[in-house]
Coordinates of C-alpha atoms and ligand atoms in Angstrom, one line a residue:
X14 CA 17.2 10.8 -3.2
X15 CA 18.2 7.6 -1.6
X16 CA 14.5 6.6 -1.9
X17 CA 14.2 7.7 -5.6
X18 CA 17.0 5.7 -6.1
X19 CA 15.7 2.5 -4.8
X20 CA 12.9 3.1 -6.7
X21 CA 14.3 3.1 -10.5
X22 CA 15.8 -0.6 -8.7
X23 CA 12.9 -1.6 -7.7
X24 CA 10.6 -0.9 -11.0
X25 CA 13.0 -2.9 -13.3
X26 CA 12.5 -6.0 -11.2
X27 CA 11.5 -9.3 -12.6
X28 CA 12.1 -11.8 -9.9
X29 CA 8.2 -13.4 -9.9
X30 CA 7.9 -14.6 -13.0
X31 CA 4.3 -15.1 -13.0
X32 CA 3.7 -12.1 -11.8
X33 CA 5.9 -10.0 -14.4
X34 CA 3.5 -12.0 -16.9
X35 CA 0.5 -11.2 -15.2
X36 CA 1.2 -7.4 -14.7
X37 CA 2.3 -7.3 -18.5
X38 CA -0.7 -9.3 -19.5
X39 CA -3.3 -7.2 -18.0
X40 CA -1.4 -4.2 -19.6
X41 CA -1.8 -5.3 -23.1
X42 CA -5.2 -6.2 -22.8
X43 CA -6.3 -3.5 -20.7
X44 CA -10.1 -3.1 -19.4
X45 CA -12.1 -1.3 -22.2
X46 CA -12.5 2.3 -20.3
X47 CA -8.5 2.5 -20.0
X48 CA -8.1 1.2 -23.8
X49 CA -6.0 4.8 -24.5
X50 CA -4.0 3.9 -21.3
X51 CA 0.0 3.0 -21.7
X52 CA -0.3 0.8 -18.5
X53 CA 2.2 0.9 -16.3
X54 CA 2.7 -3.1 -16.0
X55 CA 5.9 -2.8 -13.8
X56 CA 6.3 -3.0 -10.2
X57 CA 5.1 0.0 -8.2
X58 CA 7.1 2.1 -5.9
X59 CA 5.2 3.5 -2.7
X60 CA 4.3 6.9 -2.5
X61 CA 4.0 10.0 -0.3
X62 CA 6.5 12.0 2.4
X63 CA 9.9 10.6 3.1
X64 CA 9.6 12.1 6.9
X65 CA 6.1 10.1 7.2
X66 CA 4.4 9.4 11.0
X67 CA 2.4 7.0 9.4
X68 CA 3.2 3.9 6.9
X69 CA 0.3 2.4 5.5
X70 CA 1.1 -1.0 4.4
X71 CA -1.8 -2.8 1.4
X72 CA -1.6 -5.9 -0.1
X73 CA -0.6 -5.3 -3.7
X74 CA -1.6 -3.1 -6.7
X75 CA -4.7 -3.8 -8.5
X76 CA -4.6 -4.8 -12.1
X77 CA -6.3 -1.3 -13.2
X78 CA -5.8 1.1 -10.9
X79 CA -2.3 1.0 -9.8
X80 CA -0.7 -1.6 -12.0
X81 CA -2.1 1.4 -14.7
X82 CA -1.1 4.2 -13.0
X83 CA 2.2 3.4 -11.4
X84 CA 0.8 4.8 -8.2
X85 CA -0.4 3.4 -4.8
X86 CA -4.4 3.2 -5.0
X87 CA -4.2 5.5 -7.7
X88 CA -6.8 4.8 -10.2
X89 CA -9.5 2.4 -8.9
X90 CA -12.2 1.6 -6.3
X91 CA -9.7 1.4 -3.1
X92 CA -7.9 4.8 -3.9
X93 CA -11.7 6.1 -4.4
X94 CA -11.9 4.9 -0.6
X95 CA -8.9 5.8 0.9
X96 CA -7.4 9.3 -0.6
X97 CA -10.8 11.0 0.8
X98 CA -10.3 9.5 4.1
X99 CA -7.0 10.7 4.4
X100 CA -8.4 14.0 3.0
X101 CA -10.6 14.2 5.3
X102 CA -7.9 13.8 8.1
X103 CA -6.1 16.5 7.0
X104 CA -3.6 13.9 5.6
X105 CA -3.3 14.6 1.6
X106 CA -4.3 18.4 -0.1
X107 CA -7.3 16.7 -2.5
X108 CA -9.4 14.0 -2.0
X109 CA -9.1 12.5 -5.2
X110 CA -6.0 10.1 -7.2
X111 CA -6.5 9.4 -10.8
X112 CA -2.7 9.9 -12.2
X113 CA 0.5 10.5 -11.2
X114 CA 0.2 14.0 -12.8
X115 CA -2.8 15.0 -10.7
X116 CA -1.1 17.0 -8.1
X117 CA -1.9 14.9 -4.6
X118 CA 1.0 15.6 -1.8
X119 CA 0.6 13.3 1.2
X120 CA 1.4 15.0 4.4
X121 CA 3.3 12.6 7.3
X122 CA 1.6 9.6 5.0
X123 CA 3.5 6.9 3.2
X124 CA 2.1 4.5 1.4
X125 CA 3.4 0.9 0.3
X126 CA 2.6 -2.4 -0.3
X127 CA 3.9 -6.0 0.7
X128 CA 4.0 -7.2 -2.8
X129 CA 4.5 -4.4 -5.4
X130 CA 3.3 -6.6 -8.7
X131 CA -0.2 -7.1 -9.6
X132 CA -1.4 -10.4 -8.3
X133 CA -3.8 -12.2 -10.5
X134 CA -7.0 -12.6 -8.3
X135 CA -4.9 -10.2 -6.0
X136 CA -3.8 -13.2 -4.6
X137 CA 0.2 -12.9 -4.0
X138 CA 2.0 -16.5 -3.5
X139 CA 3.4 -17.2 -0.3
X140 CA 7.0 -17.4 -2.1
X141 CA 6.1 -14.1 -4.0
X142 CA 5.5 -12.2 -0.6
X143 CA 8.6 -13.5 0.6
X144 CA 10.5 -12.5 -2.8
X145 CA 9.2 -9.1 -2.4
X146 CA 10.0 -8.9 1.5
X147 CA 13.7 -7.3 0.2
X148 CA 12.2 -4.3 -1.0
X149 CA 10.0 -3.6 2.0
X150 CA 13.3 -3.8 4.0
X151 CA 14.8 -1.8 1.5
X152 CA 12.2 0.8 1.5
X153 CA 11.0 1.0 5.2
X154 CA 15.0 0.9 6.3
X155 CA 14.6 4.7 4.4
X156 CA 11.5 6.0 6.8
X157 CA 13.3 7.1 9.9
X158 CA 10.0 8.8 11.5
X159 CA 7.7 6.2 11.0
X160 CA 5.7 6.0 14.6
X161 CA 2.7 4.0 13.1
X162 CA 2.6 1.2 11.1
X163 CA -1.0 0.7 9.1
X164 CA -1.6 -3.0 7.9
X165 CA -4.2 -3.0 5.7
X166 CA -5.6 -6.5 5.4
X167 CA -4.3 -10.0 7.4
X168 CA -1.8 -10.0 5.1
X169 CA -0.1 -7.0 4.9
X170 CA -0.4 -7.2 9.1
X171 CA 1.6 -10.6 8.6
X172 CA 4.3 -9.1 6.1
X173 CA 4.5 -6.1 8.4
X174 CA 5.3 -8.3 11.1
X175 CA 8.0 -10.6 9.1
X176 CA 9.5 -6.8 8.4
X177 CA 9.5 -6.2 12.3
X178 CA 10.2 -9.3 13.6
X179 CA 7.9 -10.0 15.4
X180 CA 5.8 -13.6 15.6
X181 CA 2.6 -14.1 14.3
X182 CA 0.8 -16.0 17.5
X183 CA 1.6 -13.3 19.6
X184 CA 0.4 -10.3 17.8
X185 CA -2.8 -11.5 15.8
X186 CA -4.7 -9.4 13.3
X187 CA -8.1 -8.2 14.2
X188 CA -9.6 -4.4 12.7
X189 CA -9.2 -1.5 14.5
X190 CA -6.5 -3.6 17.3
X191 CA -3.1 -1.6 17.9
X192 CA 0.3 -3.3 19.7
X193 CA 2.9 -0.9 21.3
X194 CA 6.5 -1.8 19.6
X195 CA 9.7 -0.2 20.8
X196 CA 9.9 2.5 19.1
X197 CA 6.3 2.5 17.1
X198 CA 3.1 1.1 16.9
X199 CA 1.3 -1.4 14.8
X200 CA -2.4 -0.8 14.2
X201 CA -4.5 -3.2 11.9
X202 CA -7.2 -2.2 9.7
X203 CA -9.3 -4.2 7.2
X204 CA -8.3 -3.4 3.8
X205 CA -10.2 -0.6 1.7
X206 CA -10.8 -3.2 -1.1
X207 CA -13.7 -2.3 -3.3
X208 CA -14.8 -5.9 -1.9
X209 CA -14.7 -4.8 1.7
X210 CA -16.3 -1.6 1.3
X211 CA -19.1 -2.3 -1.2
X212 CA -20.5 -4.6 1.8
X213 CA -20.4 -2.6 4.5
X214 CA -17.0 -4.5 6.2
X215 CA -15.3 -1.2 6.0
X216 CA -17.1 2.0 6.2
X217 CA -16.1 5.7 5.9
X218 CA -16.5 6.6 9.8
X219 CA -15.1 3.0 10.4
X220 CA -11.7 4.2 8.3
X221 CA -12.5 7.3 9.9
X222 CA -11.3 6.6 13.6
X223 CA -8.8 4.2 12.1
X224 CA -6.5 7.0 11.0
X225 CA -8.0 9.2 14.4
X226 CA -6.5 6.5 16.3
X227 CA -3.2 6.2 14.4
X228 CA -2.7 10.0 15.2
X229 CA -3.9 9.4 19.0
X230 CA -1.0 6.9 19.2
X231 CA 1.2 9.3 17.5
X232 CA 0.3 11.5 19.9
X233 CA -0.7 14.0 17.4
Ligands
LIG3 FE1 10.0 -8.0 -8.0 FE2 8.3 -7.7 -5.9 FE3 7.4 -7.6 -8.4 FE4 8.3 -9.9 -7.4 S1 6.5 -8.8 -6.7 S2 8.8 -9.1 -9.5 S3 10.0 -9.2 -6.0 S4 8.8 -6.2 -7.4

């Protein structure tokens, strides 16, 4: 409840200016195969079980697929990547995300994002990370199991780490690298961007032992 609550906060929020006319923007002119779509075009809340093990931490929604669908990696090339992997690892009940309405239920997953408006060029501002930085406290201050944190991309690892405290020199990003916290652990992964996994940066069996090794370190 307390989650749902931040939520209806969060998703009337219109602190980045450009990025409220960005995210409105791309909903008006949509991309031609959505043209029946009422996009979403407000900021979007993460998703998945409230008792999660495992927070996975992206970037920001994309300008069709989320910032359409009001769902994490719901709707586009990265969800296409990532909902089969966790699928695979026993981690969601279907492989597939195309709309809120589609049935998925994460299990022990929750996903989030360090900035939850789309970026144009999904390239967030420095000061538009930091604006959003409230809600993640806000929102990861309401996971009380969380044992591994998932940074998807250099800068979700860095947002992560501004959420933890923890300094950037000593705990540098690099795939597939983990870092025993107090009470967690941080594990970096590049991030299932169509861009990363059309060339061959990410692969299936790469994401594969990603989420193998987040549930080694949960000791699951
Ligand atoms: Fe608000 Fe975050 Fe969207 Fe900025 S990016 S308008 S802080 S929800």
């Amino acid at each position: 409840m307390r989650l749902e609550a931040l939520h209806n906060e969060l998703v009337a929020c219109r602190r980045c200016a450009r990025l409220v006319a960005w995210r409105e923007q791309v909903g008006q002119e949509k991309r031609a195969a959505y043209r029946s779509w009422v996009y979403w075009a407000r900021p979007v809340p993460g998703f998945g079980d409230p008792e999660a093990w495992l927070l996975i931490f992206g970037l920001a929604p994309g300008a069709h697929g989320s910032n359409r669908t009001g769902r994490p990696f719901t709707g586009d090339a990265s969800g296409d990547f990532l909902y089969p992997a966790l699928y695979r690892a026993g981690l969601a009940n279907q492989p597939s995300s195309t709309h809120p309405g589609d049935g998925l239920v994460l299990r022990g997953v929750y996903i989030t994002a360090a900035v939850r408006c789309a970026p144009p060029g999904n390239r967030p501002t420095a000061e538009e990370l930091a604006a959003c930085a409230e809600w993640t406290r806000r929102e990861l201050g309401l996971l009380g199991r969380v044992r591994v944190y998932l940074a998807l991309g250099r800068i979700a690892h860095q947002a992560l780490l501004g959420y933890l405290g923890l300094p950037r020199a000593a705990y540098p990003f690099a795939h597939g690298r983990a870092y025993r916290l107090k009470e967690a652990f941080l594990l970096c992964s590049y991030h299932v961007s169509r861009q990363n996994t059309q060339t061959g940066r990410l692969t299936a069996a790469m994401f594969d032992q990603v989420l193998a090794q987040a549930k080694a370190l949960a000791g699951l």
